[in-house]
Short mmCIF file of C-alpha atoms and ligand atoms in Angstrom, two decimals:
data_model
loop_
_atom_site.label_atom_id
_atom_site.label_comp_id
_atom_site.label_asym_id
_atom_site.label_seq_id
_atom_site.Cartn_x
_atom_site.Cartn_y
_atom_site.Cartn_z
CA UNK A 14 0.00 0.00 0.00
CA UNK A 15 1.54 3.40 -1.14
CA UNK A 16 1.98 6.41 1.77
CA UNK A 17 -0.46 8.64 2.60
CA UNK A 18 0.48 12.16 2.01
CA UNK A 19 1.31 14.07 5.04
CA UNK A 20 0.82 17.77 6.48
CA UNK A 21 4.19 17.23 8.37
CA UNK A 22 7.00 15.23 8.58
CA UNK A 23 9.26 15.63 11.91
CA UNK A 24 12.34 14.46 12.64
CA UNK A 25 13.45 13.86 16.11
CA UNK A 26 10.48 12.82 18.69
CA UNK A 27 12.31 14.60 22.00
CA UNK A 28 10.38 17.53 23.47
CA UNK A 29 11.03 19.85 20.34
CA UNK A 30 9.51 17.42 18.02
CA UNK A 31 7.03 15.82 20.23
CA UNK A 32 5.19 18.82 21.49
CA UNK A 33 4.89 20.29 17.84
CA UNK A 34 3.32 17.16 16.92
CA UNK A 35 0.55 17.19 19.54
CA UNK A 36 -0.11 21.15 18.92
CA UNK A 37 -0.17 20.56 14.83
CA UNK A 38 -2.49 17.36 15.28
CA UNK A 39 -4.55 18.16 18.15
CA UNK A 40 -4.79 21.84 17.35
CA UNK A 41 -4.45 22.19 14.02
CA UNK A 42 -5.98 18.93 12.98
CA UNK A 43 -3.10 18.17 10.83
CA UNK A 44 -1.79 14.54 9.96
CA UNK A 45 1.47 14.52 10.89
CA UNK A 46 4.75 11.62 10.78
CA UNK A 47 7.10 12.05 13.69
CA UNK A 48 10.47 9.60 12.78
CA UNK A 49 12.98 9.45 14.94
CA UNK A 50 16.62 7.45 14.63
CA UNK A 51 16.32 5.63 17.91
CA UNK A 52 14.52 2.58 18.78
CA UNK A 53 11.97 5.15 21.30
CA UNK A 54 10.37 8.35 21.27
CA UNK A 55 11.12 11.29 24.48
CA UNK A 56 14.67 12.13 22.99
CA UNK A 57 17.27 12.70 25.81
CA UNK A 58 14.11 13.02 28.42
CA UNK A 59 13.39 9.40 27.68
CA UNK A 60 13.12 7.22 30.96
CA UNK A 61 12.49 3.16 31.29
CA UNK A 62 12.11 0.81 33.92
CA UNK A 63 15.22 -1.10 34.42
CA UNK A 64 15.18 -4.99 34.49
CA UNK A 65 15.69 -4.26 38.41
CA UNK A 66 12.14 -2.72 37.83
CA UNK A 67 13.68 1.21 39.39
CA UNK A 68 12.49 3.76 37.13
CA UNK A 69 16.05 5.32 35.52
CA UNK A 70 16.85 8.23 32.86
CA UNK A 71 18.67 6.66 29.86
CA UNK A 72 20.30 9.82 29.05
CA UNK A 73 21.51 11.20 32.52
CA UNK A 74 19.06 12.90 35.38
CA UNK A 75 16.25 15.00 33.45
CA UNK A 76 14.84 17.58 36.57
CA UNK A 77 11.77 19.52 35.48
CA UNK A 78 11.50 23.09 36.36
CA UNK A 79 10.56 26.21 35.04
CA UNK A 80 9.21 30.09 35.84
CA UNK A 81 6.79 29.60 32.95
CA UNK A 82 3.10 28.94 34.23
CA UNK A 83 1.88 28.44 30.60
CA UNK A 84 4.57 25.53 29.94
CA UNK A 85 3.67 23.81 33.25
CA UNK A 86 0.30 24.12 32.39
CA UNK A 87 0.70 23.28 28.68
CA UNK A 88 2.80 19.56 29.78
CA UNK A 89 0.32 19.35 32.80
CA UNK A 90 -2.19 18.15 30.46
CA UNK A 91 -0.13 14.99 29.96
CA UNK A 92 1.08 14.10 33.10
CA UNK A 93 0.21 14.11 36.84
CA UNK A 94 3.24 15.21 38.68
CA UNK A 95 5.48 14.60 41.65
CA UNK A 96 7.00 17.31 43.72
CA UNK A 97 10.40 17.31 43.65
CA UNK A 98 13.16 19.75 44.77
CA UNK A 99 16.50 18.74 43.08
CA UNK A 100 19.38 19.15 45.62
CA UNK A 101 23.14 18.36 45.38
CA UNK A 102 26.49 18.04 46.90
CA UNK A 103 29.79 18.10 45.48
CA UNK A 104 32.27 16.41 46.87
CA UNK A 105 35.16 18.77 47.86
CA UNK A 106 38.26 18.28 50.04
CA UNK A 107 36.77 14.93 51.66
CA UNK A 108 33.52 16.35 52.17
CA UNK A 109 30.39 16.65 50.27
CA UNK A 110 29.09 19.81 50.33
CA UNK A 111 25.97 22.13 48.79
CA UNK A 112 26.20 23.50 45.65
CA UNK A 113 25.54 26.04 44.37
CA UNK A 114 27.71 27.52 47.31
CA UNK A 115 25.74 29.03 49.84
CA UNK A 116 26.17 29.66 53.56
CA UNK A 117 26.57 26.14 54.89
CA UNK A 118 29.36 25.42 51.82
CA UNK A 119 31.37 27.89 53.10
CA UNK A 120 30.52 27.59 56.60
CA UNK A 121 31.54 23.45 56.58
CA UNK A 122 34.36 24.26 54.49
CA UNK A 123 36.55 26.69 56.07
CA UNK A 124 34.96 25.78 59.39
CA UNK A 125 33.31 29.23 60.22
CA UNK A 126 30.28 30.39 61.61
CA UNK A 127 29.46 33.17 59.59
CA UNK A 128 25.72 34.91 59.31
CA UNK A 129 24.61 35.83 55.91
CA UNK A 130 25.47 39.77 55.94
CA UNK A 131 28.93 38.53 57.22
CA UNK A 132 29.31 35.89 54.11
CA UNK A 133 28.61 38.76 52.08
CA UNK A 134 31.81 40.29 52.98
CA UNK A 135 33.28 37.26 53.28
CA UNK A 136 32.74 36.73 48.99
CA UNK A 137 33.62 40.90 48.54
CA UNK A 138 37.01 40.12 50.37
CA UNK A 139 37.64 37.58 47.84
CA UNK A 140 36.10 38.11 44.54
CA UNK A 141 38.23 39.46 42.06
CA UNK A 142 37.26 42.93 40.09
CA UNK A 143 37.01 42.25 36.72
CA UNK A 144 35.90 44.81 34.10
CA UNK A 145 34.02 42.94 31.46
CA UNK A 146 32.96 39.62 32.73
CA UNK A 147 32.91 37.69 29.33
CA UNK A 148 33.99 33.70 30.03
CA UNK A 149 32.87 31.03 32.62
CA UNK A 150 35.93 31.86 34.70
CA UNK A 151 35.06 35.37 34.95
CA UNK A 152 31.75 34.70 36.59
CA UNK A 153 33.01 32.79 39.14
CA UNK A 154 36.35 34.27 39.94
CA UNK A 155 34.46 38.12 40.11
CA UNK A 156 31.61 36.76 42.67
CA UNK A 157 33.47 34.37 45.14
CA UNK A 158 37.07 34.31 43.78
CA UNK A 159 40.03 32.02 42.55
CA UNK A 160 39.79 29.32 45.62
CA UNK A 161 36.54 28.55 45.17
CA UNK A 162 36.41 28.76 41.29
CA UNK A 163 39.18 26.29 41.39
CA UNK A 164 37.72 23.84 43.98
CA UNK A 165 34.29 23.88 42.75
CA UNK A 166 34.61 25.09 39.09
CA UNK A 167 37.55 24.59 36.72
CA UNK A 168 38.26 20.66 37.47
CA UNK A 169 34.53 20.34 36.74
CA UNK A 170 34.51 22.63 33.66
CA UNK A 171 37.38 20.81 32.14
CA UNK A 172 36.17 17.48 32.93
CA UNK A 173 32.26 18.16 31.47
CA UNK A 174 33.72 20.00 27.99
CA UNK A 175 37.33 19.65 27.87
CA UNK A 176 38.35 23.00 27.73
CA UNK A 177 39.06 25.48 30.72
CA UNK A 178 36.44 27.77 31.82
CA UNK A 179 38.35 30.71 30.06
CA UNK A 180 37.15 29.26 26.72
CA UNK A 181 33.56 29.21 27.15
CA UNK A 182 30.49 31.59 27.27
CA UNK A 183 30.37 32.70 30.37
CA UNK A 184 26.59 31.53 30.18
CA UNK A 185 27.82 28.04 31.29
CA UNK A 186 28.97 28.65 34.49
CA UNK A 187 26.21 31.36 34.93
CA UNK A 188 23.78 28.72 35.36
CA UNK A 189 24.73 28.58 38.81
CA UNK A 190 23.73 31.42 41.17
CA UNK A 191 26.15 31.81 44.40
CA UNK A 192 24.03 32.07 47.39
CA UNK A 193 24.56 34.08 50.68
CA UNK A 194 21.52 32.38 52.60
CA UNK A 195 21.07 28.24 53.14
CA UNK A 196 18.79 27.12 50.48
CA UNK A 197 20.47 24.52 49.01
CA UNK A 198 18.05 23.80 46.05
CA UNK A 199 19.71 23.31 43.03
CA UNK A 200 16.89 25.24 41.06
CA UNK A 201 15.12 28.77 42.48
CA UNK A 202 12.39 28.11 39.52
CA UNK A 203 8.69 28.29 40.43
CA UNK A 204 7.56 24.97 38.99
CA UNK A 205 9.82 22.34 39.92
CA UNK A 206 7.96 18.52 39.57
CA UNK A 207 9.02 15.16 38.07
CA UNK A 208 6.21 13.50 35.67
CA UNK A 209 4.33 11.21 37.87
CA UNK A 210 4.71 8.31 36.04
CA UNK A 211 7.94 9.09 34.07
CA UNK A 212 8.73 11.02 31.20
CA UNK A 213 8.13 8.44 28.75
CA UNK A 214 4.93 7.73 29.80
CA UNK A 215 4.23 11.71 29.41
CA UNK A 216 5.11 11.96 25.95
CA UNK A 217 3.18 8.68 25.24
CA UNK A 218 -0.08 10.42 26.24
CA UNK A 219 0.81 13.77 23.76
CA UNK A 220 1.20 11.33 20.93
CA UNK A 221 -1.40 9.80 21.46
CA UNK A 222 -3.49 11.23 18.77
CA UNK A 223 -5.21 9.46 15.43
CA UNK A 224 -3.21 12.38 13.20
CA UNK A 225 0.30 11.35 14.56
CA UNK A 226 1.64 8.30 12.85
CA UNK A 227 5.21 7.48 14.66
CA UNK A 228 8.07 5.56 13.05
CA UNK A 229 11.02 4.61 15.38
CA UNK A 230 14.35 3.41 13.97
CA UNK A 231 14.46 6.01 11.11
CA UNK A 232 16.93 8.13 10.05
CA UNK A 233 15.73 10.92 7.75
CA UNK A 234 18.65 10.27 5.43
CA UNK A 235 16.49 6.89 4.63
CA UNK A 236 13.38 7.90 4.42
CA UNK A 237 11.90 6.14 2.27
CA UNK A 238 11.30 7.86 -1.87
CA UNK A 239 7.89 7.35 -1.28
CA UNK A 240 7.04 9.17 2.07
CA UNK A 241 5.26 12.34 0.75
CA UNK A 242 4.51 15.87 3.24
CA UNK A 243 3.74 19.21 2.44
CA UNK A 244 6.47 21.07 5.39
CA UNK A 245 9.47 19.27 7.15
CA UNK A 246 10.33 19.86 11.03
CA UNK A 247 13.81 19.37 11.80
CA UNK A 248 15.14 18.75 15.19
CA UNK A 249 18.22 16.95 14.72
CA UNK A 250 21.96 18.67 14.24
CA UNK A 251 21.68 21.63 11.71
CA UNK A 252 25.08 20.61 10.46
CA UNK A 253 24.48 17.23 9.86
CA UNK A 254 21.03 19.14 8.06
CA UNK A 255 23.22 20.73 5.71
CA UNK A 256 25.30 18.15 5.13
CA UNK A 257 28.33 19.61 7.11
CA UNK A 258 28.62 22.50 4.50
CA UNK A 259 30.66 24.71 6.91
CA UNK A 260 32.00 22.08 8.77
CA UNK A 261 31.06 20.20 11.65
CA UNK A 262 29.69 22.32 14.82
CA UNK A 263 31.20 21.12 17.77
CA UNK A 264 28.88 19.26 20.68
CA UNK A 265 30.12 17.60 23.65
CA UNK A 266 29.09 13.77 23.92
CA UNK A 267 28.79 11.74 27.43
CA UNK A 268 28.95 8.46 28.05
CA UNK A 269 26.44 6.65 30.48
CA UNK A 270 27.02 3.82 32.88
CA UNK A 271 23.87 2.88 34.82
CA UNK A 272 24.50 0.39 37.90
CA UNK A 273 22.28 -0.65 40.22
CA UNK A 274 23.20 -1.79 43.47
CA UNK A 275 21.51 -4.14 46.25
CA UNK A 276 21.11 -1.68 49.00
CA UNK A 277 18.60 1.03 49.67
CA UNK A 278 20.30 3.99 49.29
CA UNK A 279 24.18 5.14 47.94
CA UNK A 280 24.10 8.99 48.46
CA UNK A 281 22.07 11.49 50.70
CA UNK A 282 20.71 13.67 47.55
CA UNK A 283 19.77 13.12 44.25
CA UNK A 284 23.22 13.72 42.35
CA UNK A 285 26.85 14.17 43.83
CA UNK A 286 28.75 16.19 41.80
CA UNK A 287 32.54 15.80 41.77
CA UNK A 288 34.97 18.92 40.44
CA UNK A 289 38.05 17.63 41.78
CA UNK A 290 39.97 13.96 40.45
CA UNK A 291 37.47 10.99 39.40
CA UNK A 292 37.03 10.67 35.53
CA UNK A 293 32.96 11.19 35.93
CA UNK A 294 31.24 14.33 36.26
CA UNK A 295 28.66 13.44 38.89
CA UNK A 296 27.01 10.35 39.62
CA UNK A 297 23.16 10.47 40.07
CA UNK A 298 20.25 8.51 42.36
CA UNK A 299 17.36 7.97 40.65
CA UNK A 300 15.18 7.16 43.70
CA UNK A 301 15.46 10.85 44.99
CA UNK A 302 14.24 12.24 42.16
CA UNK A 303 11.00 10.07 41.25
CA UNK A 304 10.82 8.78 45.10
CA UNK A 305 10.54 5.01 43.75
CA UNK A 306 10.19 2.88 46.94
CA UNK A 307 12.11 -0.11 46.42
CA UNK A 308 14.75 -2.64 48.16
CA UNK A 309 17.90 -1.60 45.54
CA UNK A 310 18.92 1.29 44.15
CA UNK A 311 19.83 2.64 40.50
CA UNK A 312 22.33 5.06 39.75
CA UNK A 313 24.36 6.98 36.75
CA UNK A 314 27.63 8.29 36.07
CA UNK A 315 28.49 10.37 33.86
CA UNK A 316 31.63 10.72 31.71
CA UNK A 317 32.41 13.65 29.34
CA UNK A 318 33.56 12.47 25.80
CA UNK A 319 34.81 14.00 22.63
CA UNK A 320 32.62 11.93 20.33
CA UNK A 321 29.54 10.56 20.28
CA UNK A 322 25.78 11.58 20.61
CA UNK A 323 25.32 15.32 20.59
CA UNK A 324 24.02 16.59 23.90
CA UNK A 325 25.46 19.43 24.55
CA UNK A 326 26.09 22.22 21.76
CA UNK A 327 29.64 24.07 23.19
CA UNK A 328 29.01 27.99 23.85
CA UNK A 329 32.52 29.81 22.74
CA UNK A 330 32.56 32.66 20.14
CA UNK A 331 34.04 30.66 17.46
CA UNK A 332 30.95 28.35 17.72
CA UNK A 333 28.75 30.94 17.45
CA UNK A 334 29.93 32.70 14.48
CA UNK A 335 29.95 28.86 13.13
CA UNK A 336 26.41 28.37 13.78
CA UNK A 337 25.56 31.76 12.68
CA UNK A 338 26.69 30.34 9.27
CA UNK A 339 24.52 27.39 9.53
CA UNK A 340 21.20 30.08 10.84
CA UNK A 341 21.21 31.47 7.73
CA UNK A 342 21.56 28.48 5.61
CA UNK A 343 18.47 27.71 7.68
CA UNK A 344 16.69 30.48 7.19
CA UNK A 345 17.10 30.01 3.70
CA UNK A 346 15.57 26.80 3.78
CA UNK A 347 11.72 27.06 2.65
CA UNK A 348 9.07 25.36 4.12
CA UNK A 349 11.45 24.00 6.90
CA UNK A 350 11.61 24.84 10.35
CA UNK A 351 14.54 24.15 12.77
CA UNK A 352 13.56 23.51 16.35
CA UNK A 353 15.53 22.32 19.48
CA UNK A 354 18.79 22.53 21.53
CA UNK A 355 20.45 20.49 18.22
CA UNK A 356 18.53 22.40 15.49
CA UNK A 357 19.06 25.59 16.93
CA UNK A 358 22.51 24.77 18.90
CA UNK A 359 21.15 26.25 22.33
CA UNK A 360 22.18 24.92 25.45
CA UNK A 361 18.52 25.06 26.45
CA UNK A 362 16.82 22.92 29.25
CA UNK A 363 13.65 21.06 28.35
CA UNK A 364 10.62 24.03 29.84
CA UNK A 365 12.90 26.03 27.26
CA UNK A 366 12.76 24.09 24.32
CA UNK A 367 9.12 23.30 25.20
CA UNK A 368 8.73 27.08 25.10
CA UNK A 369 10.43 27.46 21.66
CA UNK A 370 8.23 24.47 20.39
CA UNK A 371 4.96 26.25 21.30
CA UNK A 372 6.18 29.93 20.08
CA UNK A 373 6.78 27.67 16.88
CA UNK A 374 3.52 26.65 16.04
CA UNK A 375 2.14 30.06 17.04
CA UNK A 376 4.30 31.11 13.76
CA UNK A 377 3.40 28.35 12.16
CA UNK A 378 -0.42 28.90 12.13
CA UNK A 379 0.21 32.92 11.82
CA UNK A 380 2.02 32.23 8.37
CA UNK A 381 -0.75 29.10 7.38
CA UNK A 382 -3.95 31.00 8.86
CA UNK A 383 -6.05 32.07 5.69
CA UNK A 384 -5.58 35.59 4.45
CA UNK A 385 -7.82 38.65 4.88
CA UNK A 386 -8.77 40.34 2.29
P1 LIG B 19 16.54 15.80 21.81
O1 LIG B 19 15.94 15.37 23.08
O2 LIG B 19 18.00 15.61 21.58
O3 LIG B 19 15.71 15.10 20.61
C1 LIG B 19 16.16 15.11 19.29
C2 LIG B 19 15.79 13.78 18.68
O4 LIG B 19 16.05 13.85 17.26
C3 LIG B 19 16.63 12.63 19.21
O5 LIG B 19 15.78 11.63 19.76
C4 LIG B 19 17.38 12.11 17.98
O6 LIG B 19 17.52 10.70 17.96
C5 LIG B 19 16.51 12.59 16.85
N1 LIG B 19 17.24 12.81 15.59
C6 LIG B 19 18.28 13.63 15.38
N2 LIG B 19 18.67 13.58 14.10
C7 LIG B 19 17.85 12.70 13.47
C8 LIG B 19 17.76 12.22 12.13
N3 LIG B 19 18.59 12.63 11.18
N4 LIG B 19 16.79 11.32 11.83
C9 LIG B 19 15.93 10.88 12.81
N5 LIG B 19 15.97 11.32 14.08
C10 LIG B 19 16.93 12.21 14.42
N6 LIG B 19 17.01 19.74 30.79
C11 LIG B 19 16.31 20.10 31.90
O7 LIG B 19 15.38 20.90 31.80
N7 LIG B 19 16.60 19.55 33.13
C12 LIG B 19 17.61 18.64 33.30
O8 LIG B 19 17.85 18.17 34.43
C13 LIG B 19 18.36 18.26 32.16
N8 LIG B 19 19.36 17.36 32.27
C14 LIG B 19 20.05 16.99 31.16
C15 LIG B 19 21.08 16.04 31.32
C16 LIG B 19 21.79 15.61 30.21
C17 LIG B 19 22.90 14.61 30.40
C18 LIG B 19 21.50 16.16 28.92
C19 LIG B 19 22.29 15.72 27.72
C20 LIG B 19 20.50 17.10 28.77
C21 LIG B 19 19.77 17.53 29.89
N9 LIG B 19 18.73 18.45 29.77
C22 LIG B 19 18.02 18.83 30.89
C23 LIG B 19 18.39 19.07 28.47
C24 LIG B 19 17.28 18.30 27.75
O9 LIG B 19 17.73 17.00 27.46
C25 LIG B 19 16.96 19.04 26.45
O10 LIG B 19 16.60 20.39 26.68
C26 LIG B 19 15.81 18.41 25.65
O11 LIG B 19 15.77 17.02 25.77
C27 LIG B 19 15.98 18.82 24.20
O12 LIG B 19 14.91 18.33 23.43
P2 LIG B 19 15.06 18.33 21.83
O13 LIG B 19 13.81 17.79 21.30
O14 LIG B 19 15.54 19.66 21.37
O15 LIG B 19 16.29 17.36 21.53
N1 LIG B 20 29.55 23.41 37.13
C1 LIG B 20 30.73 23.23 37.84
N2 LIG B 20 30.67 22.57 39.02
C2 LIG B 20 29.53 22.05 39.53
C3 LIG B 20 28.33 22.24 38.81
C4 LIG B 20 28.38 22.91 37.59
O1 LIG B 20 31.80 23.65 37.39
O2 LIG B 20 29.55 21.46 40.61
C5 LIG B 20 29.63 24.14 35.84
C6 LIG B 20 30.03 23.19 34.69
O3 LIG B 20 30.73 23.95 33.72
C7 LIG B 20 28.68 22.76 34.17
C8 LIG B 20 27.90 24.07 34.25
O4 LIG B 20 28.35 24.67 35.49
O5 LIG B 20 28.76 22.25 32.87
C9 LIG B 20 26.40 23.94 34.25
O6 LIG B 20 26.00 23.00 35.24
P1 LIG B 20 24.63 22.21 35.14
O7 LIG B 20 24.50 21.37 36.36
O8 LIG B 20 23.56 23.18 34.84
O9 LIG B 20 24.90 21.28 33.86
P2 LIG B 20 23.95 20.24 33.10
O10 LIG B 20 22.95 19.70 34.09
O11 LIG B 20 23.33 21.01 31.97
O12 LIG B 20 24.92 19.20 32.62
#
């Protein structure tokens, strides 16, 4: 039997893809084929019970949280949630210890007892003036200075994207706020939850829809000659898009080892970061995060590779001006649309690409609603 012709074809069925789906055939009553290359749909969200039966993150630890009422609203009506506060430690000269630094870091650490107004002055006496705070070291080294950027910071930098701290976007480091007071969340966000019943089953339930026909194991370089569809969503790497035309973006790859072990509990929070020696960035307990009761416990490490998956597009000028190259080539590209960290090379957390998913179909309809006249 020959293919149907479609609205849409998408490629890549993480949150980019996935949520563009569900607004084009729910909302816009479009029929719409969502491929992706690997064997499931969810992208790098994608979580599966292990054959221990402990509910695990294939990718590495995927926290929810966001400021945006309208995205927790929009994925709310997919998935009940569970509360959930992310919190972790680094380990640091024998001790594990909050981060991002606040009070109690410092306080444990250098074995003070200072009050918040006096840890104020306690980072001022420290911090390093710097006049135009431009790379990851600068952030860190201006607020709290060079001791703590180096114990907390630069080992972890160089492990996570092999480079020093001094070569990337200050926006990487930035993600982590330095805090005078003891809250030792990891995220300040409004919205912080973990889907219920896992993030698989969440995206299971926005597919779910008799205008989305999903094919798994596809890679849109195969697609078959006789798939036919009107526009083309792409949320893969734009390079790889455009046939590496200016050469290959960089991305920093990871690789996963998942363990599980036959005790209760390994670690008192979710993920233990570690900045200084070990060849993993931080290891991660599962059973925090989705507060799975169960006899054993499952956990990840993480270690940063050169090659492999994409997962994490590399902020440094020269990358920029790279992809800036590649934006135009895609904004050249009719009837296309580029979507997602890969697609658009943003080192964006899921509620953000979420966001840039919705604000896409809002184009999309704008430029396909009937005219006026
Ligand atoms: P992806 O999830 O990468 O999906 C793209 C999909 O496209 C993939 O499934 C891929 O197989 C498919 N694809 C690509 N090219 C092709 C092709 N040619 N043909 C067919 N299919 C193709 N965010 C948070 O908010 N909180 C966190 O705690 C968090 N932790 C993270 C931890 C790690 C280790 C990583 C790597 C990321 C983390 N993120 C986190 C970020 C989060 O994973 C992303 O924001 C989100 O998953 C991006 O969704 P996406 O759809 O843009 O891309
Ligand atoms: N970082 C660090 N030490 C830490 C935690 C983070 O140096 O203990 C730096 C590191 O460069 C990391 C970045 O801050 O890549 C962002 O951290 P985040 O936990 O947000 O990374 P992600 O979860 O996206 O891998």
């Amino acid at each position: 039997m020959s293919e149907p012709m479609y609205d849409w074809l998408i490629v890549g069925a993480g949150f980019a893809g996935s949520v563009l789906a569900e607004r084009l055939a729910n909302e816009a009553g479009q029929k719409v084929l969502l491929i992706d290359r690997r064997d499931h749909f969810g992208g790098n969200a994608y979580d599966f019970v292990n054959e221990d039966g402990i509910l695990i993150h294939r990718y590495g630890p995927h926290i929810f949280h966001t400021n945006s009422a309208d995205i927790f609203e929009y994925l709310s009506r997919f998935t009940e949630w569970h509360p959930y506060e992310h919190r972790v430690l680094a380990q640091v000269d024998g001790q594990l210890l909050p981060i991002p630094i606040n009070l109690d870091t410092i306080n444990r650490l250098y074995d003070l007892n200072l009050t918040e107004d006096e840890l104020v002055d306690w980072y001022a006496s420290r911090a390093e003036p710097i006049d135009e705070i431009r790379t990851s070291e600068d952030v860190v080294v201006a607020k709290v200075g060079r001791e703590l950027y180096e114990k907390f910071f630069r080992g972890y930098t160089r492990k996570q994207w092999g480079v020093d701290p001094s070569e990337l976007d200050r926006s990487v480091t930035a993600r982590i706020p330095t805090r005078t007071n003891r809250d030792d969340r990891y995220f300040a966000d409004k919205f912080q939850a973990m889907p219920r019943l896992g993030y698989t089953a969440m995206f299971a339930r926005m597919l779910a829809s008799e205008n989305i026909t999903i094919k798994l194991n596809l890679d849109f370089s195969d697609l078959p000659a006789d798939v036919r569809y009107r526009h083309l969503i792409f949320t893969g790497p734009v390079d790889e898009y455009f046939k590496f035309e200016h050469g290959r973006l960089p991305y920093r790859s990871l690789r996963f080892v998942h363990k599980t072990l036959d005790v209760a509990n390994y670690q008192p929070a979710g993920t233990v970061n570690y900045p200084q020696g070990e060849d993993y960035t931080r290891i991660t307990e599962y059973k925090h995060i989705t507060g799975q009761v169960h006899p054993k416990t499952s956990l990840t490490y993480e270690y940063p590779e050169a090659s492999g998956d994409p997962y994490y597009p590399i902020p440094c000028e020269a990358n920029a001006a790279l992809y800036k190259k590649y934006e135009s080539l895609a904004a050249g590209a009719d009837g296309v649309w580029f979507v997602g960290r890969l697609a658009t090379y943003r080192y964006y957390n899921m509620d953000q690409v979420v966001g840039q998913a919705l604000a896409t179909f809002r184009r999309i309809q704008a430029q396909h609603a009937p005219r006026q006249t």
